[in-house]
Short mmCIF file of C-alpha atoms in Angstrom, two decimals:
data_model
loop_
_atom_site.label_atom_id
_atom_site.label_comp_id
_atom_site.label_asym_id
_atom_site.label_seq_id
_atom_site.Cartn_x
_atom_site.Cartn_y
_atom_site.Cartn_z
CA MET A 595 -40.49 -24.15 -32.82
CA LYS A 596 -42.56 -27.27 -33.19
CA LYS A 597 -44.13 -26.50 -29.83
CA HIS A 598 -45.12 -22.99 -30.95
CA PHE A 599 -46.54 -24.37 -34.19
CA LEU A 600 -48.76 -26.85 -32.32
CA SER A 601 -49.93 -24.09 -30.00
CA LEU A 602 -50.83 -21.92 -33.00
CA MET A 603 -52.74 -24.76 -34.64
CA THR A 604 -54.62 -25.31 -31.40
CA VAL A 605 -55.68 -21.64 -31.35
CA PHE A 606 -56.86 -21.85 -34.99
CA ALA A 607 -58.78 -25.03 -34.22
CA GLY A 608 -60.43 -23.27 -31.28
CA PHE A 609 -61.46 -20.34 -33.49
CA SER A 610 -62.77 -22.79 -36.07
CA MET A 611 -64.89 -24.54 -33.46
CA LEU A 612 -66.19 -21.23 -32.15
CA THR A 613 -67.06 -20.10 -35.66
CA SER A 614 -68.80 -23.39 -36.34
CA CYS A 615 -70.82 -23.07 -33.15
CA SER A 616 -71.69 -19.50 -34.00
CA ASP A 617 -72.90 -20.52 -37.46
CA LYS A 618 -75.04 -23.20 -35.87
CA ASP A 619 -76.53 -20.68 -33.42
CA ASP A 620 -77.58 -18.40 -36.33
CA THR A 621 -80.10 -21.08 -37.24
CA LYS A 622 -81.72 -21.57 -33.88
CA TYR A 623 -84.44 -23.86 -35.17
CA PRO A 624 -85.90 -25.25 -38.39
CA VAL A 625 -87.05 -22.64 -40.88
CA PRO A 626 -90.89 -22.73 -41.02
CA GLU A 627 -92.52 -23.12 -44.39
CA ALA A 628 -94.23 -20.28 -46.23
CA ALA A 629 -98.01 -20.59 -46.08
CA THR A 630 -101.25 -18.70 -46.71
CA PHE A 631 -103.96 -18.81 -44.07
CA THR A 632 -107.67 -17.99 -44.25
CA GLU A 633 -110.54 -18.61 -41.84
CA THR A 634 -111.26 -21.84 -43.73
CA SER A 635 -107.62 -22.93 -43.73
CA GLY A 636 -106.09 -22.55 -40.29
CA LEU A 637 -106.43 -18.83 -39.52
CA ASN A 638 -107.73 -17.62 -36.16
CA LEU A 639 -107.65 -13.81 -36.39
CA THR A 640 -108.96 -11.38 -33.78
CA VAL A 641 -108.78 -7.61 -33.48
CA ASP A 642 -109.07 -6.24 -29.95
CA GLY A 643 -110.61 -9.54 -28.90
CA ALA A 644 -113.28 -9.75 -31.62
CA ALA A 645 -113.18 -12.11 -34.58
CA MET A 646 -112.24 -10.52 -37.91
CA PRO A 647 -113.85 -12.59 -40.68
CA GLY A 648 -112.93 -12.77 -44.35
CA LYS A 649 -109.22 -11.97 -44.13
CA THR A 650 -106.09 -13.63 -45.51
CA VAL A 651 -102.67 -13.73 -43.82
CA LYS A 652 -99.63 -14.83 -45.79
CA PHE A 653 -96.54 -15.99 -43.86
CA GLU A 654 -93.06 -15.91 -45.41
CA PRO A 655 -89.98 -16.88 -43.35
CA LEU A 656 -86.68 -15.06 -43.61
CA SER A 657 -83.61 -17.11 -44.47
CA ASP A 658 -82.39 -18.00 -40.98
CA GLY A 659 -85.78 -18.87 -39.52
CA SER A 660 -85.57 -16.34 -36.67
CA LYS A 661 -87.91 -13.86 -38.40
CA GLY A 662 -90.87 -13.91 -40.71
CA THR A 663 -93.20 -11.56 -42.56
CA LEU A 664 -96.96 -11.58 -42.05
CA THR A 665 -98.96 -9.90 -44.83
CA MET A 666 -102.60 -9.21 -43.99
CA SER A 667 -105.12 -8.53 -46.77
CA SER A 668 -108.55 -9.48 -48.04
CA THR A 669 -110.42 -10.29 -51.23
CA PHE A 670 -114.15 -10.67 -51.77
CA ASP A 671 -115.74 -13.15 -54.14
CA LEU A 672 -118.57 -11.34 -55.91
CA THR A 673 -120.33 -14.62 -56.67
CA ALA A 674 -121.34 -14.64 -52.98
CA ILE A 675 -123.81 -11.84 -53.77
CA PRO A 676 -127.22 -13.24 -54.75
CA GLY A 677 -128.03 -12.17 -58.31
CA TYR A 678 -124.46 -11.42 -59.36
CA GLN A 679 -123.77 -12.35 -62.97
CA ASP A 680 -120.72 -14.60 -63.13
CA GLY A 681 -117.90 -12.95 -65.03
CA MET A 682 -119.20 -9.37 -64.87
CA ILE A 683 -115.87 -8.55 -63.21
CA LYS A 684 -112.87 -10.54 -64.46
CA GLY A 685 -112.07 -13.31 -62.02
CA ASN A 686 -115.04 -12.38 -59.79
CA LEU A 687 -112.60 -11.31 -57.07
CA VAL A 688 -112.08 -7.76 -55.83
CA GLN A 689 -109.79 -6.40 -53.16
CA ALA A 690 -111.61 -5.78 -49.90
CA PRO A 691 -110.70 -3.80 -46.76
CA GLY A 692 -107.69 -4.99 -44.81
CA VAL A 693 -107.42 -5.92 -41.16
CA LEU A 694 -106.45 -2.45 -39.95
CA PRO A 695 -108.54 0.62 -40.82
CA GLY A 696 -107.23 2.52 -43.83
CA SER A 697 -104.75 -0.16 -44.94
CA PRO A 698 -105.92 -2.67 -47.60
CA VAL A 699 -102.59 -4.50 -47.16
CA THR A 700 -100.44 -4.51 -44.01
CA ALA A 701 -97.09 -6.32 -43.76
CA ILE A 702 -95.22 -6.75 -40.47
CA THR A 703 -91.89 -8.44 -39.79
CA VAL A 704 -91.99 -10.54 -36.61
CA ASP A 705 -89.29 -12.09 -34.42
CA LEU A 706 -89.91 -15.81 -34.00
CA ASP A 707 -89.32 -17.87 -30.87
CA TYR A 708 -89.32 -21.64 -31.19
CA ASN A 709 -90.54 -24.14 -28.60
CA GLY A 710 -90.91 -27.66 -29.80
CA SER A 711 -93.23 -27.41 -32.81
CA VAL A 712 -94.62 -23.94 -32.03
CA TYR A 713 -93.29 -20.63 -33.29
CA SER A 714 -94.47 -17.63 -31.28
CA PHE A 715 -94.13 -13.91 -31.81
CA SER A 716 -95.21 -10.56 -30.37
CA GLY A 717 -94.48 -6.88 -30.83
CA ALA A 718 -95.87 -3.50 -31.87
CA ASP A 719 -96.07 -1.62 -35.16
CA GLU A 720 -97.93 1.17 -36.95
CA THR A 721 -99.54 2.05 -40.27
CA GLU A 722 -100.27 5.40 -41.87
CA TYR A 723 -103.45 5.75 -39.81
CA CYS A 724 -103.02 3.77 -36.58
CA THR A 725 -100.73 2.10 -34.04
CA PHE A 726 -101.21 -1.45 -32.77
CA SER A 727 -99.66 -4.42 -30.99
CA TYR A 728 -99.69 -8.05 -32.08
CA SER A 729 -99.04 -11.55 -30.79
CA GLY A 730 -99.55 -15.04 -32.09
CA THR A 731 -98.41 -18.56 -32.74
CA LEU A 732 -97.59 -20.55 -35.84
CA GLU A 733 -97.92 -24.32 -35.59
CA GLY A 734 -98.09 -26.49 -38.66
CA GLU A 735 -101.13 -25.49 -40.70
CA ASN A 736 -102.54 -23.16 -38.05
CA LEU A 737 -101.90 -19.49 -37.41
CA ASN A 738 -103.28 -17.66 -34.37
CA LEU A 739 -102.94 -13.91 -34.74
CA ALA A 740 -104.23 -11.34 -32.26
CA ILE A 741 -104.11 -7.65 -33.16
CA ASN A 742 -104.63 -5.51 -30.06
CA ASP A 743 -104.45 -1.93 -28.76
CA VAL A 744 -105.48 -0.44 -32.12
CA LYS A 745 -105.47 3.36 -31.84
CA LEU A 746 -106.17 5.86 -34.59
CA LYS A 747 -103.56 8.58 -34.99
CA ASN A 748 -106.19 11.16 -35.94
CA THR A 749 -108.62 11.20 -33.01
CA THR A 750 -110.98 13.92 -34.29
CA PHE A 751 -114.05 11.71 -33.75
CA ALA A 752 -112.59 8.97 -31.53
CA GLY A 753 -114.86 8.09 -28.62
CA THR A 754 -117.77 10.31 -29.70
CA THR A 755 -121.42 9.27 -30.00
CA TRP A 756 -123.96 11.03 -32.22
CA ASN A 757 -127.71 11.09 -32.67
CA LEU A 758 -129.55 12.00 -35.84
CA ALA A 759 -130.76 15.58 -36.00
CA GLU A 760 -134.51 15.93 -35.66
CA MET A 761 -137.06 18.14 -37.35
CA ASP A 762 -138.03 21.31 -35.49
CA PRO A 763 -141.36 20.32 -33.85
CA GLU A 764 -142.59 23.90 -34.16
CA ASN A 765 -141.87 23.93 -37.87
CA PRO A 766 -142.26 20.30 -39.08
CA ASP A 767 -142.42 21.26 -42.75
CA ALA A 768 -138.98 22.85 -42.68
CA LEU A 769 -136.64 21.29 -45.24
CA ASN A 770 -134.01 20.25 -42.73
CA GLY A 771 -133.56 17.54 -40.13
CA PRO A 772 -131.56 14.30 -40.28
CA ILE A 773 -131.01 14.27 -44.05
CA ARG A 774 -128.62 16.65 -45.79
CA ILE A 775 -129.47 17.47 -49.41
CA VAL A 776 -127.79 20.05 -51.62
CA TRP A 777 -128.47 20.11 -55.36
CA GLU A 778 -127.21 23.04 -57.41
CA PRO A 779 -127.94 25.07 -59.43
CA TYR A 780 -131.11 25.66 -57.47
CA ASP A 781 -133.62 28.27 -58.63
CA LEU A 782 -137.12 27.86 -57.23
CA GLU A 783 -138.54 30.87 -59.04
CA ASN A 784 -136.98 30.06 -62.42
CA PRO A 785 -136.49 26.27 -62.50
CA ASP A 786 -135.35 26.35 -66.14
CA ASN A 787 -132.17 28.05 -64.92
CA GLY A 788 -131.24 25.18 -62.63
CA ALA A 789 -131.15 21.42 -62.29
CA SER A 790 -134.88 20.74 -62.56
CA VAL A 791 -137.31 18.15 -63.93
CA ASP A 792 -140.79 18.30 -65.40
CA VAL A 793 -143.28 16.69 -62.98
CA GLY A 794 -146.24 17.02 -65.35
CA PHE A 795 -147.80 20.26 -64.22
CA MET A 796 -144.67 22.33 -63.59
CA LYS A 797 -140.89 22.22 -63.48
CA MET A 798 -139.35 21.72 -60.07
CA PRO A 799 -135.72 21.95 -58.90
CA LEU A 800 -134.24 18.58 -57.99
CA GLN A 801 -133.30 19.92 -54.57
CA THR A 802 -136.94 20.77 -53.84
CA ILE A 803 -138.14 17.35 -55.00
CA MET A 804 -135.52 15.50 -52.96
CA GLN A 805 -136.23 17.53 -49.84
CA LEU A 806 -139.99 17.14 -50.19
CA MET A 807 -139.56 13.38 -50.44
CA THR A 808 -138.01 13.42 -46.96
CA VAL A 809 -140.94 15.25 -45.30
CA ILE A 810 -143.98 13.70 -47.03
CA PRO A 811 -145.49 10.78 -45.02
CA MET A 812 -145.20 7.71 -47.24
CA ILE A 813 -143.86 4.87 -45.09
CA ALA A 814 -146.02 2.66 -42.87
CA ASN A 815 -145.33 3.35 -39.20
CA PRO A 816 -144.05 0.04 -37.76
CA ALA A 817 -145.00 1.15 -34.25
CA ASP A 818 -148.62 1.97 -35.11
CA PRO A 819 -151.03 -0.91 -35.75
CA GLU A 820 -153.61 1.65 -36.90
CA GLY A 821 -151.57 2.23 -40.04
CA SER A 822 -150.28 5.79 -39.75
CA GLN A 823 -147.41 6.84 -41.97
CA LEU A 824 -143.99 8.31 -41.33
CA THR A 825 -141.78 10.53 -43.44
CA VAL A 826 -138.36 9.27 -44.56
CA SER A 827 -136.78 11.53 -41.94
CA GLU A 828 -139.04 10.22 -39.18
CA MET A 829 -138.42 6.61 -40.21
CA LEU A 830 -134.67 7.18 -40.20
CA ASN A 831 -134.87 8.61 -36.69
CA TYR A 832 -137.05 5.68 -35.61
CA VAL A 833 -134.60 3.05 -36.86
CA LEU A 834 -131.18 4.61 -36.22
CA LYS A 835 -130.71 5.54 -32.55
CA SER A 836 -127.02 6.49 -32.40
CA ILE A 837 -123.64 6.24 -34.14
CA THR A 838 -120.37 5.85 -32.23
CA PHE A 839 -116.90 6.44 -33.67
CA MET A 840 -114.55 4.26 -31.62
CA GLU A 841 -110.89 5.04 -30.97
CA ASP A 842 -109.80 1.82 -32.71
CA GLY A 843 -111.41 2.86 -36.02
CA ASN A 844 -114.68 0.96 -35.67
CA ILE A 845 -118.09 2.52 -36.20
CA VAL A 846 -120.91 0.92 -34.26
CA ALA A 847 -124.58 1.83 -34.52
CA GLU A 848 -127.46 1.40 -32.12
CA TYR A 849 -130.55 0.63 -34.15
CA ARG A 850 -133.95 -1.04 -34.19
CA ASP A 851 -133.72 -4.48 -35.77
CA MET A 852 -136.90 -4.71 -37.84
CA ASN A 853 -136.36 -8.47 -38.28
CA LYS A 854 -136.32 -9.06 -34.51
CA GLY A 855 -139.43 -7.39 -33.21
CA GLN A 856 -137.98 -3.89 -33.54
CA SER A 857 -135.74 -4.45 -30.53
CA VAL A 858 -132.87 -1.99 -30.12
CA THR A 859 -129.52 -3.65 -30.76
CA THR A 860 -125.91 -2.66 -31.39
CA SER A 861 -124.02 -3.56 -34.54
CA PRO A 862 -120.90 -5.72 -34.09
CA VAL A 863 -117.36 -4.40 -34.34
CA ASN A 864 -115.23 -5.13 -37.42
CA LEU A 865 -118.28 -4.50 -39.60
CA VAL A 866 -117.63 -0.83 -40.49
CA GLN A 867 -114.34 1.00 -39.98
CA TYR A 868 -113.22 4.57 -40.56
CA VAL A 869 -110.17 6.80 -40.66
CA VAL A 870 -109.99 10.58 -40.69
CA LYS A 871 -107.83 11.97 -43.48
CA GLY A 872 -108.29 15.56 -42.33
CA ASN A 873 -109.28 18.61 -44.36
CA GLY A 874 -112.94 17.69 -44.05
CA GLU A 875 -112.64 14.12 -45.35
CA LEU A 876 -112.88 10.67 -43.80
CA LEU A 877 -112.95 7.20 -45.33
CA ILE A 878 -115.53 4.52 -44.55
CA PHE A 879 -114.66 0.82 -44.97
CA LEU A 880 -117.31 -1.90 -45.18
CA ASN A 881 -116.31 -5.48 -44.49
CA PRO A 882 -118.43 -7.44 -47.00
CA GLN A 883 -117.81 -10.81 -45.36
CA ALA A 884 -118.87 -9.49 -41.96
CA ILE A 885 -121.98 -7.90 -43.44
CA ALA A 886 -122.91 -11.22 -45.04
CA ILE A 887 -122.50 -12.95 -41.69
CA ALA A 888 -124.47 -10.27 -39.84
CA ASP A 889 -127.50 -10.65 -42.11
CA LYS A 890 -127.71 -13.73 -44.29
CA THR A 891 -131.38 -13.13 -45.05
CA ARG A 892 -130.94 -10.08 -47.24
CA ALA A 893 -130.31 -10.47 -50.94
CA LEU A 894 -128.95 -7.85 -53.29
CA ASP A 895 -130.12 -7.97 -56.88
CA ILE A 896 -127.55 -6.18 -59.02
CA ASN A 897 -128.51 -7.59 -62.39
CA SER A 898 -129.37 -4.12 -63.66
CA LEU A 899 -126.05 -2.53 -62.69
CA LEU A 900 -123.63 -1.91 -65.53
CA ALA A 901 -120.06 -3.17 -65.44
CA THR A 902 -118.79 0.40 -65.88
CA VAL A 903 -120.56 1.42 -62.68
CA MET A 904 -119.13 -1.53 -60.78
CA VAL A 905 -115.62 -0.65 -61.94
CA GLN A 906 -116.16 2.82 -60.48
CA VAL A 907 -117.65 1.67 -57.18
CA LEU A 908 -115.75 -1.51 -56.30
CA PRO A 909 -112.34 0.17 -55.68
CA MET A 910 -114.04 2.02 -52.81
CA LEU A 911 -114.43 -1.34 -51.07
CA ALA A 912 -110.70 -1.58 -50.33
CA ASN A 913 -109.72 2.09 -50.51
CA GLY A 914 -112.70 3.41 -48.57
CA VAL A 915 -115.78 5.43 -49.44
CA PRO A 916 -114.71 9.10 -49.34
CA MET A 917 -117.09 11.03 -47.11
CA ALA A 918 -116.97 14.76 -46.55
CA TYR A 919 -117.75 16.18 -43.14
CA GLN A 920 -118.50 19.56 -41.62
CA THR A 921 -118.65 20.37 -37.93
CA GLU A 922 -120.16 23.35 -36.15
CA GLY A 923 -120.27 23.14 -32.38
CA ASP A 924 -122.08 19.92 -31.51
CA ASN A 925 -123.41 19.47 -35.05
CA LEU A 926 -121.87 17.18 -37.67
CA SER A 927 -122.81 16.73 -41.32
CA LEU A 928 -121.49 13.58 -42.98
CA TYR A 929 -122.14 13.26 -46.69
CA LEU A 930 -121.10 12.18 -50.18
CA ASN A 931 -119.93 15.26 -52.04
CA THR A 932 -119.90 16.29 -55.69
CA PRO A 933 -116.62 14.65 -56.87
CA VAL A 934 -117.83 11.27 -55.60
CA LEU A 935 -121.58 11.45 -56.08
CA LEU A 936 -122.09 13.27 -59.38
CA PRO A 937 -120.09 10.85 -61.59
CA LEU A 938 -121.81 7.95 -59.84
CA LEU A 939 -125.27 9.39 -60.51
CA LYS A 940 -124.48 10.14 -64.13
CA ASN A 941 -122.95 6.74 -64.80
CA THR A 942 -125.74 4.90 -62.99
CA LEU A 943 -128.97 6.78 -63.60
CA THR A 944 -128.47 8.01 -67.15
CA PRO A 945 -127.96 4.55 -68.73
CA LEU A 946 -130.74 3.03 -66.62
CA LEU A 947 -133.23 5.77 -67.53
CA GLN A 948 -132.51 5.17 -71.20
CA ASP A 949 -133.47 1.52 -70.79
CA GLN A 950 -137.22 1.03 -71.17
CA GLU A 951 -137.16 -2.36 -69.47
CA THR A 952 -135.68 -0.76 -66.35
CA ILE A 953 -138.29 2.00 -66.36
CA ASP A 954 -141.11 -0.54 -66.76
CA MET A 955 -139.75 -2.53 -63.82
CA LEU A 956 -139.58 0.62 -61.67
CA VAL A 957 -143.16 1.56 -62.58
CA ALA A 958 -144.37 -1.94 -61.76
CA LEU A 959 -142.69 -1.87 -58.34
CA MET A 960 -144.21 1.50 -57.49
CA SER A 961 -147.64 0.48 -58.74
CA ALA A 962 -147.60 -2.51 -56.40
CA ASN A 963 -146.97 -0.26 -53.39
CA GLU A 964 -150.13 1.68 -52.54
CA ASP A 965 -148.14 4.23 -50.52
CA MET A 966 -146.00 5.05 -53.57
CA ALA A 967 -148.60 4.59 -56.30
CA MET A 968 -150.13 8.02 -55.71
CA TYR A 969 -146.81 9.65 -56.66
CA LEU A 970 -146.34 7.53 -59.77
CA PRO A 971 -147.73 10.03 -62.35
CA MET A 972 -145.33 12.70 -61.10
CA ILE A 973 -142.36 10.34 -61.17
CA GLN A 974 -143.21 8.99 -64.62
CA ALA A 975 -143.33 12.55 -65.92
CA ALA A 976 -140.02 13.43 -64.28
CA LEU A 977 -137.93 10.43 -65.41
CA PRO A 978 -137.35 11.53 -69.05
CA SER A 979 -135.99 14.94 -68.01
CA LEU A 980 -133.72 13.61 -65.26
CA PRO A 981 -130.64 12.95 -67.47
CA GLU A 982 -130.71 16.57 -68.67
CA ALA A 983 -131.01 17.77 -65.06
CA LEU A 984 -127.96 15.68 -64.14
CA GLU A 985 -125.98 17.28 -66.96
CA LYS A 986 -126.85 20.72 -65.57
CA THR A 987 -125.90 19.74 -62.02
CA THR A 988 -122.77 21.45 -60.71
CA GLU A 989 -122.97 20.51 -57.04
CA VAL A 990 -124.70 17.67 -55.23
CA GLU A 991 -124.38 16.51 -51.61
CA ILE A 992 -126.41 13.79 -49.90
CA GLY A 993 -125.83 12.60 -46.36
CA ILE A 994 -126.95 12.84 -42.76
CA ASN A 995 -126.96 15.52 -40.07
CA LEU A 996 -125.93 14.47 -36.56
CA VAL A 997 -125.95 16.01 -33.09
CA LYS A 998 -123.32 15.07 -30.52
CA LYS A 999 -124.69 13.05 -27.62
CA SER A 1000 -123.96 14.67 -24.28
#
């Protein structure tokens, strides 16, 4: 009996040792500490091989140290904008676009492998709008994270390149071309019935005024030393050569860089992203940190903007600017539509046009430009009636017309 008892105790001891070893194996290595990484504090982040500036990645380990959660997001400090009034927005921070198109915040759970002092991970995941793979290393205060193989789920525009539509050379005065303008109600014969303004000698529909402004030569031709002038439509065609919607959600543009001798260049990736929601709508995301890096010479004076307008506009930074689109064969119209544009115009223009200081500043700027000064009497006459015209407006669309590049 004593022999059997000792044998039984030996079996229990063996199980106990096995259990102890198993418990020890559950914690394969030390649990890494939670940390937040930015480009100024240990973060090296790339997307499909290109640097992604301005983002934040928060790491949180799970209890046993074999897994962790990476949360990718971004905020933008408004005080980085020249002319911004400190405190206009509480805290001066707003949420900005995330790392992946269409997702302001993306969290992934990663399996960690440990080798000495380095934790490594790799895998694949997806968001509402795209699929992607990832890999990286975590070592002390440094996080290397590479997001690769980003593919949009909705590929309506993926891999397509577009040129701006051009005016018909046989009918150059036609109110069409690269700029789309719709402003209703429109009644050319009876302007009082529509959204119209008094230009001093007659009332004109806003749609007519806006369209005329695109076809009247008023901009110095940068390619002509003799001083000829271009229309807004012609200037737009001169500067913007093409737009490409990439399959990873980037939009890149080929354009003339007026600050570099008008040479044709291509915008960098991770500057502008897009996703297609379907039903005639896509979202555009602007990376403010990347824009600041791309052109540090430009300053934006927003002293005259009201806080109410900023509250309306700033959420579009993270959630995307809603753009409507229409396609017909090889033609594409991309524009801001009424639900987005009309409230913005009313909340922006109406308060500004009721402020005499703003009007005086506008008049002074136009007077100093000899190309614009000739139109000043008309514009001065129209400004007081513009708020009423906005109240009458039922439909407004402003955007661009594109033709698919073969």
